[in-house]
PDB file of C-alpha atoms in Angstrom:
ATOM      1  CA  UNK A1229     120.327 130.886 106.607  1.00 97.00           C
ATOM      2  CA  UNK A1230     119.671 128.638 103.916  1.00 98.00           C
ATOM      3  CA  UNK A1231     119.923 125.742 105.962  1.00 97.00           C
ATOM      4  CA  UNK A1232     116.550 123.394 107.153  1.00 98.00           C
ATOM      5  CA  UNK A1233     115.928 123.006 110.512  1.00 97.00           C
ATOM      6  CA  UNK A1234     114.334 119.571 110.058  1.00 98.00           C
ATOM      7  CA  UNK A1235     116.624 118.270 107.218  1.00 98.00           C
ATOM      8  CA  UNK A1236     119.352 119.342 109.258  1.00 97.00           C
ATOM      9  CA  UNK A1237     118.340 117.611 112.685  1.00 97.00           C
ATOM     10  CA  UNK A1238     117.412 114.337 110.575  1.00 98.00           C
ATOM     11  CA  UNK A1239     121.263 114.401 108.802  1.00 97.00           C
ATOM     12  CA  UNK A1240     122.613 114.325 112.352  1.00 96.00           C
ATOM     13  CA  UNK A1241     120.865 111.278 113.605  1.00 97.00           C
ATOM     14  CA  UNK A1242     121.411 109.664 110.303  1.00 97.00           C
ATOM     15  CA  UNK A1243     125.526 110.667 110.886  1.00 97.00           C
ATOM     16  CA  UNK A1244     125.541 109.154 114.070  1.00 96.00           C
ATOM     17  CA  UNK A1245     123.721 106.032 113.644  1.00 97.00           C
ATOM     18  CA  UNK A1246     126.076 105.364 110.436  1.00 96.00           C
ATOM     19  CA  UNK A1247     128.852 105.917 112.229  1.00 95.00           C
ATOM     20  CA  UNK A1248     127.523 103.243 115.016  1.00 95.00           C
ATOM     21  CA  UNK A1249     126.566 101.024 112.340  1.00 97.00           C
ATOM     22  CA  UNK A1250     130.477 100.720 110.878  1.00 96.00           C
ATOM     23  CA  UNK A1251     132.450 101.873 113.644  1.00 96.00           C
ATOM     24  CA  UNK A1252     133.796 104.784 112.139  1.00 94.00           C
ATOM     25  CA  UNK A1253     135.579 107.711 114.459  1.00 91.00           C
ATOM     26  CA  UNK A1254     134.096 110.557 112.584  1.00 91.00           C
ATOM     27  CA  UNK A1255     131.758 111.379 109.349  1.00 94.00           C
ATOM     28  CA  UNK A1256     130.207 114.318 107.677  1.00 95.00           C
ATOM     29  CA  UNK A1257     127.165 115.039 105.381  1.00 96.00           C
ATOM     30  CA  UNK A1258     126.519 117.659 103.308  1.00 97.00           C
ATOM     31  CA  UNK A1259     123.045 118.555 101.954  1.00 97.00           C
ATOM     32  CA  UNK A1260     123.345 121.164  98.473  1.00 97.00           C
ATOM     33  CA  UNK A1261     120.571 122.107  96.105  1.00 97.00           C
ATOM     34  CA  UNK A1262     122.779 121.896  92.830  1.00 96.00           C
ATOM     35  CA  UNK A1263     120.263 124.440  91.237  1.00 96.00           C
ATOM     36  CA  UNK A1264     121.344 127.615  93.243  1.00 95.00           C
ATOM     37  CA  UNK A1265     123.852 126.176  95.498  1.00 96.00           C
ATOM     38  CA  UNK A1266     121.964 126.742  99.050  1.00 97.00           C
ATOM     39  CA  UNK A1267     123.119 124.557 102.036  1.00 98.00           C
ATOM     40  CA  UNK A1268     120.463 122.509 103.388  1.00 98.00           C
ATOM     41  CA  UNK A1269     121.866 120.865 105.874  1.00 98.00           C
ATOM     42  CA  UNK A1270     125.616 120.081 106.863  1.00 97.00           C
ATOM     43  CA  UNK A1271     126.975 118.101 109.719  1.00 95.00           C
ATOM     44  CA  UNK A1272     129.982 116.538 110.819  1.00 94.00           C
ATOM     45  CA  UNK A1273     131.052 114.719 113.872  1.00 91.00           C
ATOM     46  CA  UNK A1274     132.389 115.206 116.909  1.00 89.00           C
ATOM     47  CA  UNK A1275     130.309 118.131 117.485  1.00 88.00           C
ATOM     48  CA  UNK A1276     130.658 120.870 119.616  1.00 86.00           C
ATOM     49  CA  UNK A1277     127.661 121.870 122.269  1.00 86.00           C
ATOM     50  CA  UNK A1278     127.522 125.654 121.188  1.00 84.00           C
ATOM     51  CA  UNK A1279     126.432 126.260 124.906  1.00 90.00           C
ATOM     52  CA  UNK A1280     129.339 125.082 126.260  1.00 87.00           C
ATOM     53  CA  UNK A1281     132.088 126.282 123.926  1.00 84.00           C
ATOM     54  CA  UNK A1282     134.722 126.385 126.572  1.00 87.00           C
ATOM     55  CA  UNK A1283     135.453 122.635 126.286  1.00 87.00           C
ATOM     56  CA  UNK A1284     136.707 123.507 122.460  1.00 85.00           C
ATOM     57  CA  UNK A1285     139.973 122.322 123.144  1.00 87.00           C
ATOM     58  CA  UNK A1286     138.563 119.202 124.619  1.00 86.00           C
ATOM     59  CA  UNK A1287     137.383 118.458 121.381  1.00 86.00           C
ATOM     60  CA  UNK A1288     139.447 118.802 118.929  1.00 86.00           C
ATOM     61  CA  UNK A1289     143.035 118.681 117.950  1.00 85.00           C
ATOM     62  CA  UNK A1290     142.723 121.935 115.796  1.00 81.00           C
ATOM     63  CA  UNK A1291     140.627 123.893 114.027  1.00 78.00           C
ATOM     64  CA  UNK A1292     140.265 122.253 110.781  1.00 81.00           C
ATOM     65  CA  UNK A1293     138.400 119.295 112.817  1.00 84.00           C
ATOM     66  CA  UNK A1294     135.881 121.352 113.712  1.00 85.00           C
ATOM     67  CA  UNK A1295     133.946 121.701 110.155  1.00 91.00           C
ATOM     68  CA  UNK A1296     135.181 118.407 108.292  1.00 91.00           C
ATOM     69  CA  UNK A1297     132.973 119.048 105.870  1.00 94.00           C
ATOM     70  CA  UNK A1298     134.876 122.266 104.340  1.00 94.00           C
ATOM     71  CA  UNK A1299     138.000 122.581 107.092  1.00 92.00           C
ATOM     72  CA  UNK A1300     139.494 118.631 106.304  1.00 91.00           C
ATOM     73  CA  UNK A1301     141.075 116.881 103.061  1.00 93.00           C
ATOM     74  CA  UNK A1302     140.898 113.208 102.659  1.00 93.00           C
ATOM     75  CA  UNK A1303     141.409 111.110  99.834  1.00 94.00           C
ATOM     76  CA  UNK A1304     138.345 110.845  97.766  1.00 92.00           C
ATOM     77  CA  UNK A1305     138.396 107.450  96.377  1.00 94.00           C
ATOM     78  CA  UNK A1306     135.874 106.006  93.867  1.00 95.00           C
ATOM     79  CA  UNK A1307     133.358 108.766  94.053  1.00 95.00           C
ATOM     80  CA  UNK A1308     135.756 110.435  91.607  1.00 97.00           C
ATOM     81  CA  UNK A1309     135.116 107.562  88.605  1.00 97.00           C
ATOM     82  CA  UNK A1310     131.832 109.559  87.887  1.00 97.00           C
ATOM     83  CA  UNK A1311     134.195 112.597  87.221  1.00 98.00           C
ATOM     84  CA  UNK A1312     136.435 110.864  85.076  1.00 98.00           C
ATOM     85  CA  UNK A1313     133.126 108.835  83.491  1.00 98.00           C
ATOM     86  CA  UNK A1314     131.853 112.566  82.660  1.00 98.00           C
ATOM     87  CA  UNK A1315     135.366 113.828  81.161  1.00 98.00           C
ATOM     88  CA  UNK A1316     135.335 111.004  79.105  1.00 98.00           C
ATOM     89  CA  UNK A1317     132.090 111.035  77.985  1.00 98.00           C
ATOM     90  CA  UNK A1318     132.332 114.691  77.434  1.00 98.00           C
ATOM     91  CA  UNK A1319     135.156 114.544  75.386  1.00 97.00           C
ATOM     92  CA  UNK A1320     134.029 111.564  73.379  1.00 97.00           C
ATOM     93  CA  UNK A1321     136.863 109.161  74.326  1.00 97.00           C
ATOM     94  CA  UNK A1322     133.842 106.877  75.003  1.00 97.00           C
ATOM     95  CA  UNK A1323     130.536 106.302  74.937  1.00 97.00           C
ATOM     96  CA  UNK A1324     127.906 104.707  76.823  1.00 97.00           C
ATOM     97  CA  UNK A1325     128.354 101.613  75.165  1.00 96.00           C
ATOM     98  CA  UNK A1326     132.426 101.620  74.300  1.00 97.00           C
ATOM     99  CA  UNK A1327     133.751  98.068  75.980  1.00 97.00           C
ATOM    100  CA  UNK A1328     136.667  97.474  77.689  1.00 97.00           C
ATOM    101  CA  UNK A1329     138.165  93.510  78.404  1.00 97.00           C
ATOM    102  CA  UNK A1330     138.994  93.723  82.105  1.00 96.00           C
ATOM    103  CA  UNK A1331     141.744  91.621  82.875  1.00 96.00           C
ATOM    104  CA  UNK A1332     142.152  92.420  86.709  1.00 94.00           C
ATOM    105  CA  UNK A1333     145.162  94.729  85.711  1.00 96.00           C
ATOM    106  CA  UNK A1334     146.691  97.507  83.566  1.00 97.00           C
ATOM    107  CA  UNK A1335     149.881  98.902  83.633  1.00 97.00           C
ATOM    108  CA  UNK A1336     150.410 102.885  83.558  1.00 96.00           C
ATOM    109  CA  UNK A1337     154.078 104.515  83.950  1.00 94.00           C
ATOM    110  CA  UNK A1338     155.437 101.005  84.870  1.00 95.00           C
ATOM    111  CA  UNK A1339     153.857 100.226  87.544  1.00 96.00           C
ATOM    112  CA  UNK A1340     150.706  97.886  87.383  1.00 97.00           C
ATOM    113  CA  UNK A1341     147.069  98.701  88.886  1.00 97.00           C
ATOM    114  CA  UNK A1342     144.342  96.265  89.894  1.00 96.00           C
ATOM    115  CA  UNK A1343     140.733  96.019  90.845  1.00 96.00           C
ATOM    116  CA  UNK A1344     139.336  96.574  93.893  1.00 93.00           C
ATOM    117  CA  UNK A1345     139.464  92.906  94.191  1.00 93.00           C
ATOM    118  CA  UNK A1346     142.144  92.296  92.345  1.00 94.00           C
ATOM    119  CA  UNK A1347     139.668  90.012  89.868  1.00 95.00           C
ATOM    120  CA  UNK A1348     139.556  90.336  86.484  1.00 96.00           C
ATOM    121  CA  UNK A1349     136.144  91.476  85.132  1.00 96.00           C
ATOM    122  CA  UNK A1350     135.554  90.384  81.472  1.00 96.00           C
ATOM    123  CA  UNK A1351     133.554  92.334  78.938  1.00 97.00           C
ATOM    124  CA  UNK A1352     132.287  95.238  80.100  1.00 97.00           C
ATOM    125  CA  UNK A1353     130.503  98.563  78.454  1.00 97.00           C
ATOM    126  CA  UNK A1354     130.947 101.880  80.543  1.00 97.00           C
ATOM    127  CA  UNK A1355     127.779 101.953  82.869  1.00 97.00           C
ATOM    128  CA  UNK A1356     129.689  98.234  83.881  1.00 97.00           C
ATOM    129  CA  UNK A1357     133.050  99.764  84.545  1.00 97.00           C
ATOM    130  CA  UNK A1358     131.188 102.413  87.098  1.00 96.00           C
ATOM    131  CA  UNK A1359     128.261  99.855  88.095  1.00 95.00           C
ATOM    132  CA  UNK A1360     131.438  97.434  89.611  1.00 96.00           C
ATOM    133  CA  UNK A1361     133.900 100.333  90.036  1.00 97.00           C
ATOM    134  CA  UNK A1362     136.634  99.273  88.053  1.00 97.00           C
ATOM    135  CA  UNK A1363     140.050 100.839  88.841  1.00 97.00           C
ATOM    136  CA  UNK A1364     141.406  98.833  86.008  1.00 97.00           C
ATOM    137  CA  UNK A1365     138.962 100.141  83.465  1.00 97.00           C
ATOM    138  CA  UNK A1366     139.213 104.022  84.954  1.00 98.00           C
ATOM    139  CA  UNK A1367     142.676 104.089  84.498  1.00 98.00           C
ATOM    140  CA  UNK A1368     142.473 103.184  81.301  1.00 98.00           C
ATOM    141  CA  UNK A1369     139.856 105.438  80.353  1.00 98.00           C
ATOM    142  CA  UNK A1370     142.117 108.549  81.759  1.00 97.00           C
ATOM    143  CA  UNK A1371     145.487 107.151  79.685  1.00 97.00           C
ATOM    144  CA  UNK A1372     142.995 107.112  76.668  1.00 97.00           C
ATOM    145  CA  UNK A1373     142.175 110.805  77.357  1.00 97.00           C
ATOM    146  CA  UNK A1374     145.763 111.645  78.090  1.00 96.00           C
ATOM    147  CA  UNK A1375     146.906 113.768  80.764  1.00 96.00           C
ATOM    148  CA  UNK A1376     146.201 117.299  79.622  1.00 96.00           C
ATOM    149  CA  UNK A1377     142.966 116.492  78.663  1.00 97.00           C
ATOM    150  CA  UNK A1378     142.140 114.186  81.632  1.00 98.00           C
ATOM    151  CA  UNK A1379     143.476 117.051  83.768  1.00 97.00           C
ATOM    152  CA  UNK A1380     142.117 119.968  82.785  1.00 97.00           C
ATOM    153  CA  UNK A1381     138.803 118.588  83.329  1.00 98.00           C
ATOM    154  CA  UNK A1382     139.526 117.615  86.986  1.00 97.00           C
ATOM    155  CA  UNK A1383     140.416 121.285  86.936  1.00 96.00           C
ATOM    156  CA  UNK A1384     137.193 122.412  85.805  1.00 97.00           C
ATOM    157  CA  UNK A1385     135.367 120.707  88.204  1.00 97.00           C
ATOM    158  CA  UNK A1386     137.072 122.433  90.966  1.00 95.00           C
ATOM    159  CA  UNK A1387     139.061 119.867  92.317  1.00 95.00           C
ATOM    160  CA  UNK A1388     142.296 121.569  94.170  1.00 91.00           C
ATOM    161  CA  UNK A1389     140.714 124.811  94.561  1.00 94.00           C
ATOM    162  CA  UNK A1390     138.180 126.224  97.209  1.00 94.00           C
ATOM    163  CA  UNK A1391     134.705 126.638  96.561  1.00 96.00           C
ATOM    164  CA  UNK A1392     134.338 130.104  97.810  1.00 95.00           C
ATOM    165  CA  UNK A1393     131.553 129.182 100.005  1.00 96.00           C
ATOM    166  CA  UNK A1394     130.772 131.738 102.806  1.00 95.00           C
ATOM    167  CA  UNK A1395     131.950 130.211 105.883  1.00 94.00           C
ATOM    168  CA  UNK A1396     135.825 130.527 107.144  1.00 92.00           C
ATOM    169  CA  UNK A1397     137.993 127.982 107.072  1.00 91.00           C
ATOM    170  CA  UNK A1398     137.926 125.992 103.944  1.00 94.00           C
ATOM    171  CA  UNK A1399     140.748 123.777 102.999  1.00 93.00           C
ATOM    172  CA  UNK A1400     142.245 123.698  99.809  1.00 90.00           C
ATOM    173  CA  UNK A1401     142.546 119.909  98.678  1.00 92.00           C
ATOM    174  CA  UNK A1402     145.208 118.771  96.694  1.00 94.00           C
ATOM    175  CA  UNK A1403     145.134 117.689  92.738  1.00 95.00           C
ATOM    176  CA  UNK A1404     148.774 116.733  91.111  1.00 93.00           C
ATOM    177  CA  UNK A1405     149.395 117.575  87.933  1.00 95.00           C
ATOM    178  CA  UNK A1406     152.042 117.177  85.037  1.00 95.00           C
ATOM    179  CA  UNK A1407     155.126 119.195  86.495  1.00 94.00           C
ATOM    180  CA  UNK A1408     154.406 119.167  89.824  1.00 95.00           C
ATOM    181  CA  UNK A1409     157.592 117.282  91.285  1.00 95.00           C
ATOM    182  CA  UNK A1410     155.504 114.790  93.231  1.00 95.00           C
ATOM    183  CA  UNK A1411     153.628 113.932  90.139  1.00 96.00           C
ATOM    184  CA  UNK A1412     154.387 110.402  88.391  1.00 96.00           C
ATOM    185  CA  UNK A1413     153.294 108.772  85.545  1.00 96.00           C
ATOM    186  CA  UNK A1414     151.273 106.449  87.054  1.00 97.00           C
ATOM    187  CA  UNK A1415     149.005 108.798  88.655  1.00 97.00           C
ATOM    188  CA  UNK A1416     147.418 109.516  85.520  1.00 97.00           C
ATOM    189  CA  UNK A1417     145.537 106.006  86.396  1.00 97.00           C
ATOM    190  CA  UNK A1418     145.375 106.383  89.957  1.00 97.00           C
ATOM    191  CA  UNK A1419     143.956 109.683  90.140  1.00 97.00           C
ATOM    192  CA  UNK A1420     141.127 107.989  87.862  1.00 97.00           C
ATOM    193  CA  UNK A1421     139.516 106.785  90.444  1.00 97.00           C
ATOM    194  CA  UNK A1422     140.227 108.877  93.321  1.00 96.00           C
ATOM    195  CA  UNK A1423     143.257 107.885  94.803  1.00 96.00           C
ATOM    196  CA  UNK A1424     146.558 110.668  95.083  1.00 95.00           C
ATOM    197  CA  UNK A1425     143.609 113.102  94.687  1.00 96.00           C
ATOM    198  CA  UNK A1426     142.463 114.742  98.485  1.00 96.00           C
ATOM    199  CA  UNK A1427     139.401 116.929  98.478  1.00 96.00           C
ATOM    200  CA  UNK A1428     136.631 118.204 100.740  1.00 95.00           C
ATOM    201  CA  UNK A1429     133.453 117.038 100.978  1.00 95.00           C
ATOM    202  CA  UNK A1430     131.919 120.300  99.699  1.00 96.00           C
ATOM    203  CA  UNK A1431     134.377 120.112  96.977  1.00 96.00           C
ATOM    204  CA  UNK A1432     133.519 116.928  95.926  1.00 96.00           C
ATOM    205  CA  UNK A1433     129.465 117.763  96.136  1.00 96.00           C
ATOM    206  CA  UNK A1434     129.698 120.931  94.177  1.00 96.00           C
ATOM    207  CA  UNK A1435     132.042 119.221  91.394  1.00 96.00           C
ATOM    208  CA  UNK A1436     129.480 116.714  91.047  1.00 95.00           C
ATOM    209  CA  UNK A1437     126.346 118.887  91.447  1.00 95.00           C
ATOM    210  CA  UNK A1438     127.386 119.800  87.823  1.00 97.00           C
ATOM    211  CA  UNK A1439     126.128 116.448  86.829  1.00 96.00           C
ATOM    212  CA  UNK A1440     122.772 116.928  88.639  1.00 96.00           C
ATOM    213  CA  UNK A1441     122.186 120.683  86.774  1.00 97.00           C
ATOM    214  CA  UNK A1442     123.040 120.411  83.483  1.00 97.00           C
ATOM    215  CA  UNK A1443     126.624 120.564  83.539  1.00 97.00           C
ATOM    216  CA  UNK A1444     126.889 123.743  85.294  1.00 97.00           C
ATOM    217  CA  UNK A1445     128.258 124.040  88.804  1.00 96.00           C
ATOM    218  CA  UNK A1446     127.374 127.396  91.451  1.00 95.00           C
ATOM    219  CA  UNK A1447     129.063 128.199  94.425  1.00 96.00           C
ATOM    220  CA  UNK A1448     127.566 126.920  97.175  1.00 97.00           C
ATOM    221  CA  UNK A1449     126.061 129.583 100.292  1.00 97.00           C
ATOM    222  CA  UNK A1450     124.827 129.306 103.752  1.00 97.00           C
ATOM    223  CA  UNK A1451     124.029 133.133 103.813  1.00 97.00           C
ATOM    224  CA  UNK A1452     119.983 133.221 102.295  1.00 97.00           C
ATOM    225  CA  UNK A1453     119.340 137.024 103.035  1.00 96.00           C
ATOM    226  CA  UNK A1454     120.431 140.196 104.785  1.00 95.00           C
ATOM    227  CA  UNK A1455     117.745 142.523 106.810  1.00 94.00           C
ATOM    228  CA  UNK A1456     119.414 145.995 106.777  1.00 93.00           C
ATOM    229  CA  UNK A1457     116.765 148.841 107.459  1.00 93.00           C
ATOM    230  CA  UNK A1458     113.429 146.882 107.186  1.00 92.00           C
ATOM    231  CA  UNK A1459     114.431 145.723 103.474  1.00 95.00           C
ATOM    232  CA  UNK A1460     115.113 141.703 102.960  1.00 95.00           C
ATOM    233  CA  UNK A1461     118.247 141.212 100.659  1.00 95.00           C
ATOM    234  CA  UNK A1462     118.558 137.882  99.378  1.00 95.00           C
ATOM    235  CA  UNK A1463     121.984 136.672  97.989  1.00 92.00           C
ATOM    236  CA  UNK A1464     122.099 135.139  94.348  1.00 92.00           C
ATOM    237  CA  UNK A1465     123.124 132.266  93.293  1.00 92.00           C
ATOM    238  CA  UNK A1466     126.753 132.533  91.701  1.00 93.00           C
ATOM    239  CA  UNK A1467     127.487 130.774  88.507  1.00 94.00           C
ATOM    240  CA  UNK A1468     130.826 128.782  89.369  1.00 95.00           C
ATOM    241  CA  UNK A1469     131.502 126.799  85.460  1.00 95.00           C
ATOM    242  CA  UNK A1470     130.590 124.365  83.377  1.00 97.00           C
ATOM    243  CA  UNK A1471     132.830 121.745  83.528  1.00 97.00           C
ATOM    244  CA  UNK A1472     130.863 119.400  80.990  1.00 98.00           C
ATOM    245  CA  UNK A1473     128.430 119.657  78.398  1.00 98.00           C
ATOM    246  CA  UNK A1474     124.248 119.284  79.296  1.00 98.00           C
ATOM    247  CA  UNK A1475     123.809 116.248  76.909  1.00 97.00           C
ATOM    248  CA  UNK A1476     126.975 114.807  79.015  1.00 98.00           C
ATOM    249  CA  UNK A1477     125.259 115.422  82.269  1.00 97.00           C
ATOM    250  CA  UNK A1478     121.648 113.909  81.069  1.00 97.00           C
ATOM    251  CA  UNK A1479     123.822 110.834  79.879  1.00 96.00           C
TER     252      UNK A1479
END
């Protein structure tokens, strides 16, 4: 496997003293070379003693619990403004230093969004609007885009869709689009910064991993190599898109 013993045993302890620390009920890390899309390490919590496997159902609720990491969706929040940042850059609708006069709101499809806390922020050039993850300026920068641009680019980084990595039980996510009759308006701003928009946490790390390799995502493995008859066959890496330019990723 490509996973490392030691990385992997120091993610655990690092999982469960952060969920101690804020008093969360579960957690999961993910550890990915972007380059050729190995798994280092990858834990979630609660997990299951593998030498007592009969208290499964004392564990969890279902199966998806089991792997959070690839089996469970949640809402991904403001991790996704450095998605939207690289769409936007990408597509020059802005650059590093476009500015943007935060007011504490904007209004998209009628319905008005605000900051995380609810201030208004001034001035600000584009490595502001992400330093102080600004809903306000986000959604803006998405209605600037417009939605079929804004969208296909959260397409091409994957989110909705399954990674294809080599271990059952990956969940899907969910991305709204245009047509879809849950889809509003408004979540052309929302989805900005990761909110109507669930993922997995693999999704999510090989979507950005394009920003970390040039713009060019792979699929991520667990699978290193295959002895079959006293011959070692390693598995490739998988090209899986290039959702942005490299001079977008280096900026």
């Amino acid at each position: 496997l490509t996973i490392n013993r030691d990385l992997q045993a120091k993610v655990e302890r690092i999982l469960d003293e952060a969920l101690t620390k804020y008093g969360a009920e579960n957690g999961a890390i993910v550890v990915m070379n972007p380059q050729n899309g190995e798994i280092l390490a990858m834990s979630t919590t609660p997990r299951l003693d593998l030498n007592n496997y009969s208290n499964y159902f004392d564990i969890y609720d279902n199966g998806s619990q089991y792997n959070r990491s690839i089996g469970m969706a949640y809402e991904a929040g403001s991790v996704v403004k450095i998605l939207t940042m690289a769409a936007a850059l990408d597509t020059g609708t802005v650059t590093p230093s476009t500015t943007y006069i935060d007011t504490g709101s904007i209004d998209v499809g009628g319905i008005t969004i605000y900051n995380w806390n609810r201030e208004p922020w001034g001035q600000q050039d584009m490595t502001g609007c992400l330093q102080h993850s600004l809903n306000v300026c986000m959604a803006w920068i998405s209605t600037q885009m417009g939605s079929q641009s804004f969208y296909g680019y959260m397409e091409r980084f994957g989110l909705g869709h399954p990674t294809g990595i080599d271990l059952s039980g990956e969940a899907m996510g969910r991305l709204k689009v245009p047509g879809d009759t849950d889809w509003h308006p408004v979540d052309l701003g929302t989805n900005a910064f990761g909110q109507g928009v669930t993922v997995t946490p693999l999704q999510l790390l090989m979507s950005a991993s394009a920003i970390a390799n040039n713009g060019k995502m792979v699929t991520p493995h667990v699978l290193y190599s295959m002895l079959r008859d006293g011959h070692q066959y390693n598995v490739p890496s998988q090209y899986a898109g290039a959702p942005i330019k490299a001079e977008t990723a280096k900026t």
